[in-house]
Coordinates of N, CA and C in Angstrom, one line a residue:
M177 N 40.4 86.5 43.8 CA 39.6 85.3 43.7 C 38.9 85.3 42.3
K178 N 39.0 84.2 41.6 CA 38.4 84.1 40.3 C 36.9 83.8 40.4
S179 N 36.1 84.2 39.4 CA 34.7 83.9 39.5 C 34.4 82.4 39.5
S180 N 35.3 81.6 38.9 CA 35.1 80.2 38.9 C 35.2 79.6 40.3
D181 N 36.0 80.3 41.1 CA 36.2 79.8 42.5 C 34.8 80.0 43.3
L182 N 34.1 81.1 43.0 CA 32.9 81.4 43.6 C 31.8 80.4 43.2
S183 N 31.8 80.0 41.9 CA 30.8 79.1 41.5 C 31.0 77.7 42.0
A184 N 32.3 77.4 42.4 CA 32.6 76.0 42.8 C 32.1 75.8 44.3
A185 N 32.0 76.9 45.0 CA 31.6 76.8 46.4 C 30.1 76.3 46.5
P186 N 29.8 75.4 47.4 CA 28.4 75.0 47.6 C 27.5 76.1 48.0
K187 N 26.3 76.2 47.4 CA 25.4 77.2 47.7 C 24.7 76.9 49.0
K188 N 24.5 77.9 49.8 CA 23.8 77.8 51.1 C 22.3 77.9 50.9
V189 N 21.6 77.1 51.5 CA 20.1 77.1 51.5 C 19.6 77.0 52.9
I190 N 18.7 77.9 53.3 CA 18.0 77.8 54.6 C 16.6 77.2 54.4
V191 N 16.4 76.1 55.1 CA 15.1 75.4 55.0 C 14.3 75.6 56.3
G192 N 13.1 76.1 56.1 CA 12.1 76.2 57.2 C 11.8 74.8 57.7
M193 N 12.2 74.5 58.9 CA 12.0 73.2 59.5 C 10.8 73.2 60.4
S194 N 9.8 72.4 60.1 CA 8.6 72.2 61.0 C 8.7 71.0 61.9
G195 N 9.6 70.1 61.5 CA 9.6 68.8 62.2 C 8.8 67.8 61.4
G196 N 8.2 68.2 60.4 CA 7.3 67.3 59.6 C 8.1 66.7 58.4
V197 N 7.3 65.9 57.6 CA 7.9 65.1 56.5 C 8.4 66.0 55.4
D198 N 7.6 67.0 55.0 CA 7.9 67.8 53.8 C 9.2 68.6 54.0
S199 N 9.4 69.3 55.1 CA 10.6 70.1 55.3 C 11.8 69.1 55.6
S200 N 11.6 68.0 56.2 CA 12.7 67.1 56.5 C 13.2 66.5 55.2
V201 N 12.3 66.0 54.3 CA 12.7 65.5 53.0 C 13.3 66.5 52.1
S202 N 12.8 67.8 52.2 CA 13.4 68.8 51.4 C 14.9 69.1 51.8
A203 N 15.1 69.1 53.1 CA 16.5 69.3 53.6 C 17.4 68.2 53.1
Y204 N 16.9 67.0 53.2 CA 17.7 65.8 52.8 C 18.0 65.8 51.3
L205 N 17.0 66.1 50.5 CA 17.2 66.2 49.1 C 18.2 67.3 48.7
L206 N 18.1 68.4 49.3 CA 19.1 69.5 49.1 C 20.5 69.1 49.4
L207 N 20.6 68.4 50.6 CA 22.0 67.9 51.0 C 22.5 66.9 49.9
E208 N 21.6 66.0 49.5 CA 22.0 65.1 48.4 C 22.5 65.7 47.1
Q209 N 21.9 66.9 46.9 CA 22.3 67.6 45.7 C 23.5 68.5 45.9
G210 N 24.1 68.5 47.1 CA 25.4 69.2 47.3 C 25.2 70.6 47.9
Y211 N 24.0 71.0 48.3 CA 23.9 72.3 48.9 C 24.4 72.2 50.3
C212 N 24.8 73.4 50.8 CA 25.1 73.6 52.2 C 23.8 74.0 52.9
V213 N 23.2 73.1 53.7 CA 21.8 73.3 54.2 C 21.9 73.6 55.7
E214 N 21.1 74.6 56.1 CA 20.9 74.9 57.5 C 19.3 75.0 57.7
G215 N 18.9 74.6 58.9 CA 17.5 74.6 59.2 C 17.1 75.8 60.0
L216 N 15.9 76.2 59.9 CA 15.4 77.4 60.6 C 14.0 77.0 61.2
F217 N 13.8 77.0 62.5 CA 12.5 76.8 63.1 C 12.0 78.1 63.6
M218 N 10.8 78.4 63.2 CA 10.1 79.6 63.5 C 8.9 79.3 64.4
K219 N 9.0 79.8 65.7 CA 7.8 79.6 66.6 C 6.9 80.8 66.3
N220 N 5.7 80.5 65.9 CA 4.7 81.5 65.5 C 3.5 81.7 66.5
W221 N 3.6 80.9 67.6 CA 2.4 80.9 68.5 C 2.9 80.6 69.9
E222 N 2.4 81.3 70.9 CA 2.6 81.0 72.3 C 1.4 80.2 72.8
E223 N 1.7 79.1 73.4 CA 0.7 78.2 73.9 C 1.1 77.4 75.1
D224 N 0.1 76.9 75.8 CA 0.4 75.9 76.8 C 0.6 74.6 76.2
D225 N 1.5 73.8 76.7 CA 1.7 72.5 76.2 C 0.7 71.5 76.8
T226 N -0.2 71.1 75.9 CA -1.2 70.1 76.3 C -1.3 69.0 75.3
D227 N -2.0 68.0 75.6 CA -2.1 66.9 74.6 C -3.2 67.1 73.6
E228 N -3.9 68.3 73.7 CA -5.0 68.6 72.8 C -4.6 68.9 71.4
Y229 N -3.4 69.4 71.2 CA -2.9 69.8 69.9 C -1.4 69.6 69.8
C230 N -0.9 69.8 68.6 CA 0.6 69.7 68.4 C 1.2 70.9 68.9
A231 N 2.0 70.9 69.9 CA 2.6 72.0 70.5 C 3.9 72.3 69.9
A232 N 4.3 73.6 69.9 CA 5.5 74.1 69.3 C 6.7 73.3 69.9
S233 N 6.7 73.0 71.2 CA 7.8 72.3 71.8 C 8.1 71.0 71.2
Q234 N 7.0 70.3 70.8 CA 7.2 69.0 70.1 C 7.7 69.2 68.7
D235 N 7.1 70.2 68.0 CA 7.6 70.5 66.7 C 9.1 70.8 66.7
L236 N 9.5 71.6 67.7 CA 10.9 72.0 67.8 C 11.8 70.7 68.1
A237 N 11.3 69.9 69.0 CA 12.1 68.6 69.3 C 12.2 67.8 68.0
D238 N 11.1 67.7 67.2 CA 11.2 66.9 66.0 C 12.2 67.6 65.0
A239 N 12.1 68.9 64.8 CA 13.0 69.6 63.9 C 14.5 69.4 64.4
Q240 N 14.7 69.4 65.7 CA 16.1 69.2 66.2 C 16.6 67.8 65.9
A241 N 15.7 66.8 66.1 CA 16.1 65.5 65.8 C 16.4 65.2 64.3
V242 N 15.6 65.8 63.5 CA 15.9 65.7 62.0 C 17.2 66.3 61.7
C243 N 17.4 67.6 62.1 CA 18.6 68.3 61.8 C 19.9 67.6 62.4
A244 N 19.7 67.0 63.6 CA 20.8 66.2 64.1 C 21.1 65.0 63.3
K245 N 20.1 64.3 62.8 CA 20.3 63.1 62.0 C 20.9 63.5 60.6
L246 N 20.5 64.7 60.1 CA 21.1 65.1 58.8 C 22.5 65.8 59.0
G247 N 22.8 66.1 60.2 CA 24.1 66.8 60.5 C 24.1 68.2 60.0
I248 N 23.0 68.9 60.2 CA 22.9 70.3 59.8 C 22.6 71.2 61.0
P249 N 23.0 72.4 61.0 CA 22.6 73.3 62.2 C 21.2 73.7 62.1
L250 N 20.6 73.9 63.2 CA 19.2 74.4 63.3 C 19.2 75.7 64.1
H251 N 18.7 76.8 63.5 CA 18.5 78.1 64.1 C 17.1 78.2 64.5
T252 N 16.8 78.9 65.6 CA 15.4 79.1 66.0 C 15.2 80.6 66.2
I253 N 14.0 81.0 65.9 CA 13.6 82.3 66.1 C 12.1 82.3 66.6
N254 N 11.8 83.2 67.5 CA 10.4 83.3 68.0 C 9.7 84.5 67.4
F255 N 8.8 84.2 66.5 CA 8.0 85.2 65.8 C 6.6 85.3 66.4
A256 N 6.3 84.9 67.6 CA 5.0 84.8 68.2 C 4.3 86.2 68.2
A257 N 5.1 87.2 68.7 CA 4.5 88.6 68.8 C 4.2 89.1 67.4
E258 N 5.1 89.0 66.5 CA 4.9 89.4 65.1 C 3.7 88.7 64.4
Y259 N 3.6 87.4 64.7 CA 2.5 86.7 64.1 C 1.2 87.2 64.6
W260 N 1.2 87.4 65.9 CA -0.1 87.9 66.5 C -0.5 89.2 65.9
D261 N 0.5 90.2 65.9 CA 0.2 91.5 65.4 C -0.1 91.6 63.9
R262 N 0.7 90.9 63.1 CA 0.6 91.0 61.7 C -0.3 90.0 61.0
V263 N -0.5 88.9 61.6 CA -1.3 87.8 60.9 C -2.6 87.6 61.6
F264 N -2.5 87.2 62.9 CA -3.7 86.8 63.6 C -4.7 87.9 63.8
E265 N -4.3 89.1 64.2 CA -5.2 90.2 64.4 C -5.9 90.5 63.0
Y266 N -5.2 90.5 61.9 CA -5.8 90.7 60.6 C -6.8 89.6 60.3
F267 N -6.5 88.3 60.6 CA -7.4 87.2 60.4 C -8.7 87.4 61.2
L268 N -8.6 87.8 62.5 CA -9.8 88.1 63.3 C -10.6 89.2 62.7
Q269 N -10.0 90.3 62.3 CA -10.7 91.4 61.7 C -11.4 91.0 60.4
E270 N -10.8 90.2 59.5 CA -11.4 89.8 58.3 C -12.5 88.8 58.6
Y271 N -12.3 87.9 59.6 CA -13.3 86.9 59.9 C -14.6 87.6 60.4
R272 N -14.4 88.6 61.3 CA -15.5 89.4 61.8 C -16.3 90.1 60.7
A273 N -15.6 90.4 59.7 CA -16.2 91.1 58.5 C -16.9 90.1 57.6
G274 N -16.9 88.9 57.9 CA -17.6 87.9 57.1 C -16.8 87.2 56.0
R275 N -15.5 87.5 56.0 CA -14.6 86.9 55.1 C -13.8 85.8 55.7
T276 N -13.2 84.9 54.9 CA -12.5 83.8 55.4 C -11.0 83.9 54.9
P277 N -10.2 84.7 55.6 CA -8.8 84.8 55.1 C -8.0 83.6 55.4
N278 N -7.0 83.4 54.6 CA -6.0 82.3 54.8 C -4.7 82.9 55.4
P279 N -4.5 82.6 56.7 CA -3.3 83.2 57.3 C -2.0 82.7 56.8
D280 N -2.0 81.6 56.1 CA -0.8 80.9 55.5 C -0.3 81.6 54.3
I281 N -1.1 82.5 53.7 CA -0.7 83.1 52.4 C -0.6 84.6 52.5
M282 N -0.7 85.2 53.7 CA -0.6 86.6 53.9 C 0.8 87.1 53.6

């Protein structure tokens, strides 16, 4: 196989899909640019489905709908245990110590 054959193949990109506008538009724009796009939904929290907040089940349904519309596969992975152990416990520890950590940038 020639190196030019490798560069001609579309590059694969995995997009973290939340079901929201930012990830949806990102996936669309990457498709428009010729990338081979796949979606990835990461569940980071275990919760009861109530109307009080945006539940993961609704986020997943939104991500599935977007990926279906775009014609791209969606992979799902449950990181709830890892998130609790590596992010939330640290957040609580720092908060108790009087600091205000940002769990989104850990």
